[in-house]
Amino acid sequence: MTSVQVCGTCGAERSLLEPDVECACGGLFDVRLDQPVEDGRSLQRLFAGRKESGAVCDRSGVWRYRELVLPGVEHQVVSHPEGNTPLLQRDGVSRWTGLDHLLLKHEGHNPTGSFKDRGMTVGVTQARRLAATALVCASTGNTSASLAAYGAQAGLPVLVVVPAGKVALGKLGQSLAYGARTVMVRGDFDACLRLVRDASTRLGAYLLNSVNPFRIQGQKTIMFELLEQLGWEAPDWVVVPAGNLGNTAAFGMALVEAHRLGLTDRVPRLAAVQAEGASPFAAGFAEGFTRRLRVAAETVATAIRIGDPASWDRAVRSIRDTDGVVTAVTDAEILEAKAVVDGTGVGCEPASAAAVAGARKLRQLGVIAPAARVVAVLTGHILKDPEILVEYHRGAGASRPLQNPPIEIEPTLAELERVLRIG
Ligand code: F0G
């Protein structure tokens, strides 16, 4: 057997060097690698040993697992490096969720502030292998920030297509600063993705949305690194925010693979969490995934403001393979979860907080037991969306239990003392 791309819908196979990300049948490809020659224990030792090395590939939290990502490309990788993100425990977040053993895997610690860098290092490396001359993506903001940075590093022109007025300030700023040609479309993310899927071939640009299987390969390393940080002891649950469903797809594949390779002795359950106003996948789960659903999406968590998720079929497989669940949380729950995470000094962007809000909801529903070992993945950095932060803490309006408004005073001791007394 050799490594190939396999269509998840019709089973067609083709070489790793075919550039189109879509199968003739309309399905999406997955990368199927040759099984590594090492057994589980040997792989664990191999990965651990690389932490001592100074080589670029070994220092990256993605390429350290290259046997399971994309072997044999060490001489070509475009790496920052990325990954090596912390696994945090915070009493305040545990208390709020009612989960005694909750950990936060903080992907906001990646170079451009989101998990996207894990997939992008692999996707842009693959673009280089294919001798691509331009790169393109649609985005709610983080993919575009990441592609802009990795494209700049690779010396390739980047075109990013985003929904006008619906991209958080930090992300838009990054895309401009890293030098991507940034197109703001009067339409939502789903319209942007349709546009770039239709146009990429005609434009001669390599498509780097998560429909690209090499992106998914990189995102799997969030799970490999998490399992390694836990001493290869699988947790009971992994909770992830879900929009276009690339992560949901990647995590399920990685967890099943880690078990199959003998890296772990069981498969954790996956919980995907959507924002209520953008929750076709949660609705699909509720009706047993009998059909693919689409909605017109609306949520404060602009990263996951997606109504027609591209990785639907792959994500359904992930939920089924991990005995997983899908749920949805309201914008108010997302903002409260975010204020709790922020208030512990950790901080994350709104979409990431959906995972924490979802963990609490699933505990309240009795799906997750209070004593379960749970990992929530924080997908993006607190500074990605500064506007929502300031609005939450400064703004008037409905229930904001953790609001911490700034206080303006004259420069006198008396006023400062008055303010401190109020506190
Ligand atoms: N969290 C953040 C911070 C994101 O940026 C995204 C997706 C998700 C969660 C959802 O992940 O799509 O794999 O289900 N952002 C994409 C983008 C769509 O364009 O940046 P998913």
Tab-separated table of C-alpha atoms and ligand atoms in Angstrom:
chain	number	residue	atom	x	y	z
A	1	MET	CA	0.000	0.000	0.000
A	2	THR	CA	1.226	3.511	-0.710
A	3	SER	CA	0.060	6.810	0.696
A	4	VAL	CA	-2.868	8.264	-1.282
A	5	GLN	CA	-5.798	10.646	-1.128
A	6	VAL	CA	-9.115	8.808	-0.776
A	7	CYS	CA	-12.535	10.332	-1.449
A	8	GLY	CA	-14.638	9.977	1.697
A	9	THR	CA	-17.815	9.741	-0.388
A	10	CYS	CA	-17.099	7.431	-3.369
A	11	GLY	CA	-13.782	5.849	-2.305
A	12	ALA	CA	-11.841	7.030	-5.388
A	13	GLU	CA	-8.080	7.074	-4.823
A	14	ARG	CA	-5.421	9.338	-6.275
A	15	SER	CA	-1.854	10.424	-5.727
A	16	LEU	CA	-0.847	12.784	-2.915
A	17	LEU	CA	0.350	15.171	-5.603
A	18	GLU	CA	-3.061	15.848	-7.207
A	19	PRO	CA	-3.929	19.479	-6.443
A	20	ASP	CA	-7.760	19.575	-6.749
A	21	VAL	CA	-9.364	19.295	-3.338
A	22	GLU	CA	-12.730	18.115	-4.629
A	23	CYS	CA	-13.554	14.690	-6.091
A	24	ALA	CA	-15.492	14.417	-9.351
A	25	CYS	CA	-18.382	13.004	-7.279
A	26	GLY	CA	-18.473	16.199	-5.171
A	27	GLY	CA	-16.955	14.501	-2.110
A	28	LEU	CA	-13.841	15.534	-0.229
A	29	PHE	CA	-10.557	13.679	-0.053
A	30	ASP	CA	-8.785	12.428	3.060
A	31	VAL	CA	-5.083	11.652	3.215
A	32	ARG	CA	-4.413	7.944	3.843
A	33	LEU	CA	-0.807	7.370	4.810
A	34	ASP	CA	1.181	4.188	4.855
A	35	GLN	CA	1.028	2.666	8.305
A	36	PRO	CA	4.247	3.652	10.157
A	37	VAL	CA	6.691	0.787	10.663
A	38	GLU	CA	6.996	1.607	14.385
A	39	ASP	CA	4.545	0.244	16.960
A	40	GLY	CA	2.730	2.534	19.434
A	41	ARG	CA	5.454	2.487	22.095
A	42	SER	CA	8.218	3.175	19.568
A	43	LEU	CA	6.241	6.078	18.110
A	44	GLN	CA	5.766	7.530	21.603
A	45	ARG	CA	9.529	7.358	22.178
A	46	LEU	CA	10.267	8.828	18.765
A	47	PHE	CA	7.944	11.818	19.353
A	48	ALA	CA	9.283	12.409	22.875
A	49	GLY	CA	12.918	12.243	21.717
A	50	ARG	CA	12.371	15.011	19.174
A	51	LYS	CA	11.606	17.514	21.949
A	52	GLU	CA	15.320	17.539	22.762
A	53	SER	CA	16.292	18.366	19.168
A	54	GLY	CA	16.910	21.834	17.723
A	55	ALA	CA	15.818	20.969	14.175
A	56	VAL	CA	12.902	23.057	12.831
A	57	CYS	CA	10.802	19.988	12.115
A	58	ASP	CA	11.344	18.575	15.578
A	59	ARG	CA	10.564	21.840	17.347
A	60	SER	CA	7.176	22.163	15.639
A	61	GLY	CA	4.223	20.657	17.516
A	62	VAL	CA	2.922	19.594	14.108
A	63	TRP	CA	5.971	18.141	12.348
A	64	ARG	CA	7.134	16.325	15.492
A	65	TYR	CA	4.324	13.867	14.619
A	66	ARG	CA	5.225	13.786	10.913
A	67	GLU	CA	4.831	10.008	10.527
A	68	LEU	CA	1.101	10.636	11.145
A	69	VAL	CA	0.883	13.936	9.235
A	70	LEU	CA	2.973	13.977	6.063
A	71	PRO	CA	6.278	12.104	6.102
A	72	GLY	CA	9.239	12.707	3.845
A	73	VAL	CA	8.916	16.472	3.324
A	74	GLU	CA	11.287	17.683	6.071
A	75	HIS	CA	13.501	19.565	3.615
A	76	GLN	CA	10.560	21.624	2.337
A	77	VAL	CA	8.466	22.540	5.359
A	78	VAL	CA	7.152	26.055	5.884
A	79	SER	CA	7.090	26.153	9.666
A	80	HIS	CA	7.072	29.016	12.164
A	81	PRO	CA	7.264	26.685	14.230
A	82	GLU	CA	3.739	26.138	15.542
A	83	GLY	CA	1.928	23.970	18.084
A	84	ASN	CA	3.391	23.134	21.503
A	85	THR	CA	0.365	24.815	23.053
A	86	PRO	CA	-0.319	24.663	26.798
A	87	LEU	CA	-2.817	22.478	28.636
A	88	LEU	CA	-4.233	24.563	31.461
A	89	GLN	CA	-6.249	23.933	34.594
A	90	ARG	CA	-8.130	26.877	36.112
A	91	ASP	CA	-10.320	26.533	39.201
A	92	GLY	CA	-12.654	29.345	38.118
A	93	VAL	CA	-13.504	27.610	34.838
A	94	SER	CA	-13.880	24.202	36.519
A	95	ARG	CA	-16.249	25.686	39.109
A	96	TRP	CA	-18.357	27.472	36.495
A	97	THR	CA	-18.760	24.343	34.382
A	98	GLY	CA	-19.240	22.038	37.387
A	99	LEU	CA	-16.508	19.743	36.064
A	100	ASP	CA	-13.882	18.624	38.579
A	101	HIS	CA	-11.297	17.596	35.981
A	102	LEU	CA	-11.501	20.143	33.190
A	103	LEU	CA	-8.422	21.096	31.193
A	104	LEU	CA	-8.118	23.788	28.528
A	105	LYS	CA	-5.973	23.084	25.481
A	106	HIS	CA	-5.129	26.619	24.383
A	107	GLU	CA	-4.605	26.772	20.644
A	108	GLY	CA	-4.633	30.576	20.816
A	109	HIS	CA	-0.934	30.221	21.694
A	110	ASN	CA	-0.076	29.426	18.080
A	111	PRO	CA	1.962	31.991	16.076
A	112	THR	CA	-1.002	33.821	14.554
A	113	GLY	CA	-3.212	33.245	17.587
A	114	SER	CA	-5.384	30.330	16.460
A	115	PHE	CA	-5.311	26.598	15.736
A	116	LYS	CA	-5.319	27.339	12.013
A	117	ASP	CA	-1.511	27.483	11.974
A	118	ARG	CA	-1.387	23.719	12.530
A	119	GLY	CA	-3.206	23.003	9.304
A	120	MET	CA	-1.627	25.878	7.439
A	121	THR	CA	1.976	24.753	7.937
A	122	VAL	CA	1.034	21.465	6.265
A	123	GLY	CA	-1.175	23.043	3.580
A	124	VAL	CA	1.418	25.622	2.566
A	125	THR	CA	4.171	22.994	2.617
A	126	GLN	CA	2.025	20.914	0.265
A	127	ALA	CA	1.494	24.014	-1.922
A	128	ARG	CA	5.274	24.333	-2.181
A	129	ARG	CA	5.601	20.653	-3.152
A	130	LEU	CA	3.034	21.201	-5.888
A	131	ALA	CA	4.913	24.332	-7.062
A	132	ALA	CA	1.764	26.425	-6.550
A	133	THR	CA	2.142	30.036	-7.636
A	134	ALA	CA	-0.687	31.568	-5.574
A	135	LEU	CA	-2.774	30.655	-2.515
A	136	VAL	CA	-6.436	31.386	-1.799
A	137	CYS	CA	-8.993	30.874	0.970
A	138	ALA	CA	-12.380	32.046	2.201
A	139	SER	CA	-12.502	32.820	5.887
A	140	THR	CA	-14.317	34.143	8.930
A	141	GLY	CA	-10.921	35.619	9.844
A	142	ASN	CA	-8.532	33.135	11.428
A	143	THR	CA	-7.851	31.008	8.365
A	144	SER	CA	-7.089	34.178	6.409
A	145	ALA	CA	-4.747	35.501	9.125
A	146	SER	CA	-2.905	32.198	9.200
A	147	LEU	CA	-2.708	31.766	5.420
A	148	ALA	CA	-1.501	35.358	5.061
A	149	ALA	CA	1.352	34.657	7.492
A	150	TYR	CA	2.420	31.287	6.078
A	151	GLY	CA	2.068	32.518	2.495
A	152	ALA	CA	4.327	35.467	3.353
A	153	GLN	CA	6.880	33.066	4.821
A	154	ALA	CA	6.742	30.894	1.702
A	155	GLY	CA	7.061	33.963	-0.546
A	156	LEU	CA	3.782	33.218	-2.343
A	157	PRO	CA	0.984	35.694	-3.156
A	158	VAL	CA	-2.147	35.190	-1.039
A	159	LEU	CA	-5.751	36.083	-1.820
A	160	VAL	CA	-8.223	35.978	1.077
A	161	VAL	CA	-11.974	36.356	0.681
A	162	VAL	CA	-13.949	37.356	3.777
A	163	PRO	CA	-17.510	38.460	4.601
A	164	ALA	CA	-17.624	42.276	4.732
A	165	GLY	CA	-18.278	43.637	8.211
A	166	LYS	CA	-18.227	40.207	9.877
A	167	VAL	CA	-14.548	39.651	10.582
A	168	ALA	CA	-13.144	40.472	14.038
A	169	LEU	CA	-10.736	43.392	14.044
A	170	GLY	CA	-7.582	41.534	15.103
A	171	LYS	CA	-7.988	38.990	12.310
A	172	LEU	CA	-8.641	41.545	9.579
A	173	GLY	CA	-5.660	43.547	10.774
A	174	GLN	CA	-3.409	40.475	10.593
A	175	SER	CA	-4.425	39.624	7.058
A	176	LEU	CA	-3.638	43.180	5.902
A	177	ALA	CA	-0.411	43.366	7.880
A	178	TYR	CA	0.962	40.047	6.600
A	179	GLY	CA	0.375	41.340	3.098
A	180	ALA	CA	-2.518	39.260	1.747
A	181	ARG	CA	-4.718	40.724	-0.963
A	182	THR	CA	-7.917	40.994	1.112
A	183	VAL	CA	-11.298	40.959	-0.598
A	184	MET	CA	-14.404	41.805	1.418
A	185	VAL	CA	-17.493	40.209	-0.076
A	186	ARG	CA	-21.003	41.508	0.497
A	187	GLY	CA	-22.255	38.137	1.622
A	188	ASP	CA	-21.677	35.601	4.385
A	189	PHE	CA	-18.859	33.071	4.841
A	190	ASP	CA	-20.799	30.380	2.982
A	191	ALA	CA	-20.991	32.662	-0.067
A	192	CYS	CA	-17.254	33.379	0.221
A	193	LEU	CA	-16.406	29.674	0.327
A	194	ARG	CA	-18.622	28.891	-2.670
A	195	LEU	CA	-16.894	31.674	-4.558
A	196	VAL	CA	-13.332	30.489	-3.889
A	197	ARG	CA	-14.216	26.829	-4.511
A	198	ASP	CA	-15.589	27.812	-7.900
A	199	ALA	CA	-12.766	30.225	-8.695
A	200	SER	CA	-9.581	28.593	-7.398
A	201	THR	CA	-8.905	26.458	-10.473
A	202	ARG	CA	-9.693	29.291	-12.867
A	203	LEU	CA	-7.471	31.663	-10.857
A	204	GLY	CA	-4.681	29.090	-10.768
A	205	ALA	CA	-4.549	29.399	-6.981
A	206	TYR	CA	-4.180	26.514	-4.518
A	207	LEU	CA	-7.224	26.309	-2.206
A	208	LEU	CA	-6.374	26.279	1.501
A	209	ASN	CA	-9.695	25.987	3.264
A	210	SER	CA	-10.212	22.933	5.467
A	211	VAL	CA	-11.802	21.135	2.509
A	212	ASN	CA	-8.101	20.649	1.710
A	213	PRO	CA	-7.078	17.315	3.302
A	214	PHE	CA	-3.561	18.521	4.120
A	215	ARG	CA	-5.054	21.165	6.430
A	216	ILE	CA	-6.901	18.379	8.235
A	217	GLN	CA	-3.655	16.385	8.580
A	218	GLY	CA	-2.106	19.292	10.475
A	219	GLN	CA	-5.117	19.864	12.700
A	220	LYS	CA	-5.001	16.236	13.844
A	221	THR	CA	-1.862	17.122	15.793
A	222	ILE	CA	-3.965	19.074	18.318
A	223	MET	CA	-5.157	15.662	19.464
A	224	PHE	CA	-1.774	13.894	19.192
A	225	GLU	CA	-0.130	16.631	21.248
A	226	LEU	CA	-2.965	16.624	23.785
A	227	LEU	CA	-2.731	12.846	24.234
A	228	GLU	CA	1.034	13.074	24.616
A	229	GLN	CA	0.637	15.815	27.261
A	230	LEU	CA	-1.680	13.441	29.132
A	231	GLY	CA	0.946	10.687	29.047
A	232	TRP	CA	-1.058	8.969	26.251
A	233	GLU	CA	-3.931	8.400	28.722
A	234	ALA	CA	-7.060	9.323	26.784
A	235	PRO	CA	-9.480	11.712	28.563
A	236	ASP	CA	-13.180	10.831	28.732
A	237	TRP	CA	-14.290	13.777	26.595
A	238	VAL	CA	-12.857	16.293	24.150
A	239	VAL	CA	-15.057	19.358	23.604
A	240	VAL	CA	-14.560	21.506	20.508
A	241	PRO	CA	-16.323	24.523	18.976
A	242	ALA	CA	-17.756	23.682	15.560
A	243	GLY	CA	-18.305	25.880	12.516
A	244	ASN	CA	-17.133	24.606	9.155
A	245	LEU	CA	-16.445	21.259	10.926
A	246	GLY	CA	-12.787	20.859	9.921
A	247	ASN	CA	-11.675	20.390	13.515
A	248	THR	CA	-14.525	18.044	14.370
A	249	ALA	CA	-13.488	15.940	11.378
A	250	ALA	CA	-9.763	16.084	12.181
A	251	PHE	CA	-10.174	15.300	15.879
A	252	GLY	CA	-12.305	12.203	15.298
A	253	MET	CA	-9.836	10.886	12.720
A	254	ALA	CA	-6.877	11.527	15.034
A	255	LEU	CA	-8.464	9.948	18.103
A	256	VAL	CA	-9.435	6.813	16.204
A	257	GLU	CA	-6.003	6.645	14.578
A	258	ALA	CA	-4.153	7.062	17.901
A	259	HIS	CA	-6.094	4.113	19.248
A	260	ARG	CA	-5.565	1.990	16.137
A	261	LEU	CA	-1.813	2.624	16.231
A	262	GLY	CA	-1.599	1.608	19.887
A	263	LEU	CA	-0.734	5.111	21.129
A	264	THR	CA	-3.759	5.105	23.470
A	265	ASP	CA	-5.883	2.309	24.875
A	266	ARG	CA	-9.255	3.870	24.099
A	267	VAL	CA	-11.056	6.547	22.114
A	268	PRO	CA	-12.402	9.590	23.992
A	269	ARG	CA	-15.898	10.858	23.179
A	270	LEU	CA	-16.037	14.001	21.063
A	271	ALA	CA	-18.492	16.817	21.815
A	272	ALA	CA	-18.920	19.416	19.072
A	273	VAL	CA	-20.494	22.711	20.150
A	274	GLN	CA	-22.151	25.195	17.818
A	275	ALA	CA	-23.632	28.638	18.391
A	276	GLU	CA	-27.417	28.343	18.458
A	277	GLY	CA	-27.858	30.786	15.554
A	278	ALA	CA	-25.438	28.754	13.427
A	279	SER	CA	-26.214	25.181	14.401
A	280	PRO	CA	-27.176	23.031	11.404
A	281	PHE	CA	-24.870	20.244	12.620
A	282	ALA	CA	-26.479	20.186	16.088
A	283	ALA	CA	-29.894	20.026	14.407
A	284	GLY	CA	-28.626	17.224	12.173
A	285	PHE	CA	-27.356	15.269	15.174
A	286	ALA	CA	-30.764	15.646	16.880
A	287	GLU	CA	-32.427	13.934	13.908
A	288	GLY	CA	-29.822	11.185	13.564
A	289	PHE	CA	-27.930	12.781	10.682
A	290	THR	CA	-30.544	11.613	8.207
A	291	ARG	CA	-29.878	14.558	5.887
A	292	ARG	CA	-27.545	17.482	5.405
A	293	LEU	CA	-28.928	20.756	6.769
A	294	ARG	CA	-28.183	24.380	5.950
A	295	VAL	CA	-29.222	27.563	7.771
A	296	ALA	CA	-28.734	31.324	7.457
A	297	ALA	CA	-26.225	31.822	10.270
A	298	GLU	CA	-26.103	34.565	12.890
A	299	THR	CA	-24.038	34.707	16.106
A	300	VAL	CA	-21.738	37.040	18.032
A	301	ALA	CA	-19.041	34.377	17.624
A	302	THR	CA	-18.154	35.473	14.091
A	303	ALA	CA	-15.528	32.710	13.692
A	304	ILE	CA	-18.312	30.114	13.650
A	305	ARG	CA	-20.947	32.161	11.845
A	306	ILE	CA	-21.345	29.400	9.256
A	307	GLY	CA	-24.598	27.935	7.948
A	308	ASP	CA	-23.435	25.329	5.419
A	309	PRO	CA	-20.443	23.485	6.899
A	310	ALA	CA	-18.148	22.025	4.254
A	311	SER	CA	-16.818	19.032	6.237
A	312	TRP	CA	-20.302	17.747	7.136
A	313	ASP	CA	-19.810	14.123	6.010
A	314	ARG	CA	-16.364	13.787	7.567
A	315	ALA	CA	-17.648	15.275	10.822
A	316	VAL	CA	-20.604	12.887	10.927
A	317	ARG	CA	-18.088	10.034	10.696
A	318	SER	CA	-16.100	11.563	13.573
A	319	ILE	CA	-19.137	11.846	15.828
A	320	ARG	CA	-20.201	8.285	15.021
A	321	ASP	CA	-16.687	6.822	15.410
A	322	THR	CA	-16.180	8.459	18.821
A	323	ASP	CA	-19.711	7.891	20.165
A	324	GLY	CA	-19.803	11.675	20.193
A	325	VAL	CA	-22.498	14.295	20.662
A	326	VAL	CA	-23.328	17.691	19.169
A	327	THR	CA	-24.984	20.542	21.018
A	328	ALA	CA	-25.603	24.276	20.666
A	329	VAL	CA	-25.298	27.180	23.105
A	330	THR	CA	-26.779	30.680	23.040
A	331	ASP	CA	-24.777	33.857	22.431
A	332	ALA	CA	-25.441	34.857	26.068
A	333	GLU	CA	-23.929	31.558	27.251
A	334	ILE	CA	-20.931	32.056	24.957
A	335	LEU	CA	-20.294	35.560	26.289
A	336	GLU	CA	-20.635	34.435	29.908
A	337	ALA	CA	-18.250	31.502	29.337
A	338	LYS	CA	-15.834	33.891	27.699
A	339	ALA	CA	-15.984	36.291	30.642
A	340	VAL	CA	-15.249	33.353	32.975
A	341	VAL	CA	-12.270	32.146	30.908
A	342	ASP	CA	-11.002	35.716	30.514
A	343	GLY	CA	-11.464	36.388	34.225
A	344	THR	CA	-9.077	33.567	35.157
A	345	GLY	CA	-6.318	35.348	33.244
A	346	VAL	CA	-6.410	32.835	30.388
A	347	GLY	CA	-8.662	34.534	27.837
A	348	CYS	CA	-9.991	33.348	24.493
A	349	GLU	CA	-12.102	34.554	21.608
A	350	PRO	CA	-15.910	34.091	21.601
A	351	ALA	CA	-15.999	30.978	19.376
A	352	SER	CA	-13.540	29.235	21.696
A	353	ALA	CA	-15.724	30.018	24.687
A	354	ALA	CA	-18.506	28.041	23.008
A	355	ALA	CA	-16.562	24.887	23.946
A	356	VAL	CA	-16.586	25.857	27.623
A	357	ALA	CA	-20.264	26.851	27.523
A	358	GLY	CA	-20.992	23.530	25.808
A	359	ALA	CA	-19.078	21.554	28.418
A	360	ARG	CA	-21.188	23.196	31.129
A	361	LYS	CA	-24.416	22.535	29.264
A	362	LEU	CA	-23.578	18.859	28.683
A	363	ARG	CA	-22.734	18.502	32.381
A	364	GLN	CA	-26.056	20.101	33.319
A	365	LEU	CA	-27.884	17.758	30.949
A	366	GLY	CA	-26.170	14.779	32.582
A	367	VAL	CA	-24.372	13.804	29.354
A	368	ILE	CA	-20.949	14.518	30.885
A	369	ALA	CA	-20.478	13.338	34.494
A	370	PRO	CA	-19.060	15.867	37.007
A	371	ALA	CA	-16.054	13.598	37.664
A	372	ALA	CA	-15.294	12.977	33.971
A	373	ARG	CA	-11.876	13.971	32.613
A	374	VAL	CA	-12.709	16.630	30.055
A	375	VAL	CA	-10.567	18.717	27.724
A	376	ALA	CA	-12.060	21.822	26.106
A	377	VAL	CA	-10.148	23.178	23.135
A	378	LEU	CA	-9.747	26.970	23.112
A	379	THR	CA	-9.299	27.687	19.440
A	380	GLY	CA	-8.332	31.365	19.392
A	381	HIS	CA	-6.605	34.142	21.352
A	382	ILE	CA	-8.400	36.776	23.462
A	383	LEU	CA	-7.037	39.650	21.330
A	384	LYS	CA	-8.526	38.345	18.094
A	385	ASP	CA	-11.785	40.124	18.863
A	386	PRO	CA	-11.078	43.257	20.932
A	387	GLU	CA	-14.346	44.928	19.983
A	388	ILE	CA	-16.512	42.291	21.615
A	389	LEU	CA	-14.439	42.512	24.792
A	390	VAL	CA	-14.793	46.223	25.165
A	391	GLU	CA	-18.466	46.110	24.232
A	392	TYR	CA	-19.152	43.433	26.884
A	393	HIS	CA	-17.406	45.304	29.671
A	394	ARG	CA	-18.392	48.845	28.677
A	395	GLY	CA	-21.776	48.395	27.122
A	396	ALA	CA	-25.223	48.652	28.682
A	397	GLY	CA	-27.873	46.016	28.284
A	398	ALA	CA	-29.064	42.627	29.363
A	399	SER	CA	-27.495	40.413	32.019
A	400	ARG	CA	-23.699	40.641	32.102
A	401	PRO	CA	-22.842	39.122	35.480
A	402	LEU	CA	-19.088	39.470	35.027
A	403	GLN	CA	-19.054	42.975	33.589
A	404	ASN	CA	-15.982	45.015	34.619
A	405	PRO	CA	-16.427	48.516	33.192
A	406	PRO	CA	-13.531	50.974	33.158
A	407	ILE	CA	-13.882	54.034	35.404
A	408	GLU	CA	-12.826	57.478	34.250
A	409	ILE	CA	-11.727	60.030	36.865
A	410	GLU	CA	-10.033	63.408	37.290
A	411	PRO	CA	-6.353	63.080	38.269
A	412	THR	CA	-6.889	63.627	42.020
A	413	LEU	CA	-6.152	61.443	45.026
A	414	ALA	CA	-9.632	62.060	46.379
A	415	GLU	CA	-11.277	60.658	43.253
A	416	LEU	CA	-8.971	57.651	43.161
A	417	GLU	CA	-9.764	56.902	46.814
A	418	ARG	CA	-13.474	57.193	46.119
A	419	VAL	CA	-13.183	54.673	43.281
A	420	LEU	CA	-11.160	52.246	45.382
A	421	ARG	CA	-13.738	52.445	48.198
A	422	ILE	CA	-16.523	51.515	45.786
A	423	GLY	CA	-14.520	48.467	44.707
B	1	F0G	N1	-12.859	28.531	16.555
B	1	F0G	C1	-12.240	29.491	15.863
B	1	F0G	C2	-11.491	30.518	16.623
B	1	F0G	C3	-12.310	29.509	14.451
B	1	F0G	O1	-11.694	30.461	13.783
B	1	F0G	C4	-13.050	28.516	13.783
B	1	F0G	C5	-13.160	28.502	12.332
B	1	F0G	C6	-13.679	27.535	14.566
B	1	F0G	C7	-13.558	27.574	15.935
B	1	F0G	C8	-14.466	26.440	13.947
B	1	F0G	O2	-13.648	25.476	13.416
B	1	F0G	O3	-14.496	25.457	11.101
B	1	F0G	O4	-13.020	23.649	11.973
B	1	F0G	O5	-15.381	23.849	12.731
B	1	F0G	N2	-12.740	29.409	11.573
B	1	F0G	C9	-12.695	29.364	10.106
B	1	F0G	C10	-11.962	30.566	9.564
B	1	F0G	C11	-13.981	29.071	9.477
B	1	F0G	O6	-12.201	30.944	8.409
B	1	F0G	O7	-11.127	31.122	10.265
B	1	F0G	P1	-14.167	24.538	12.226
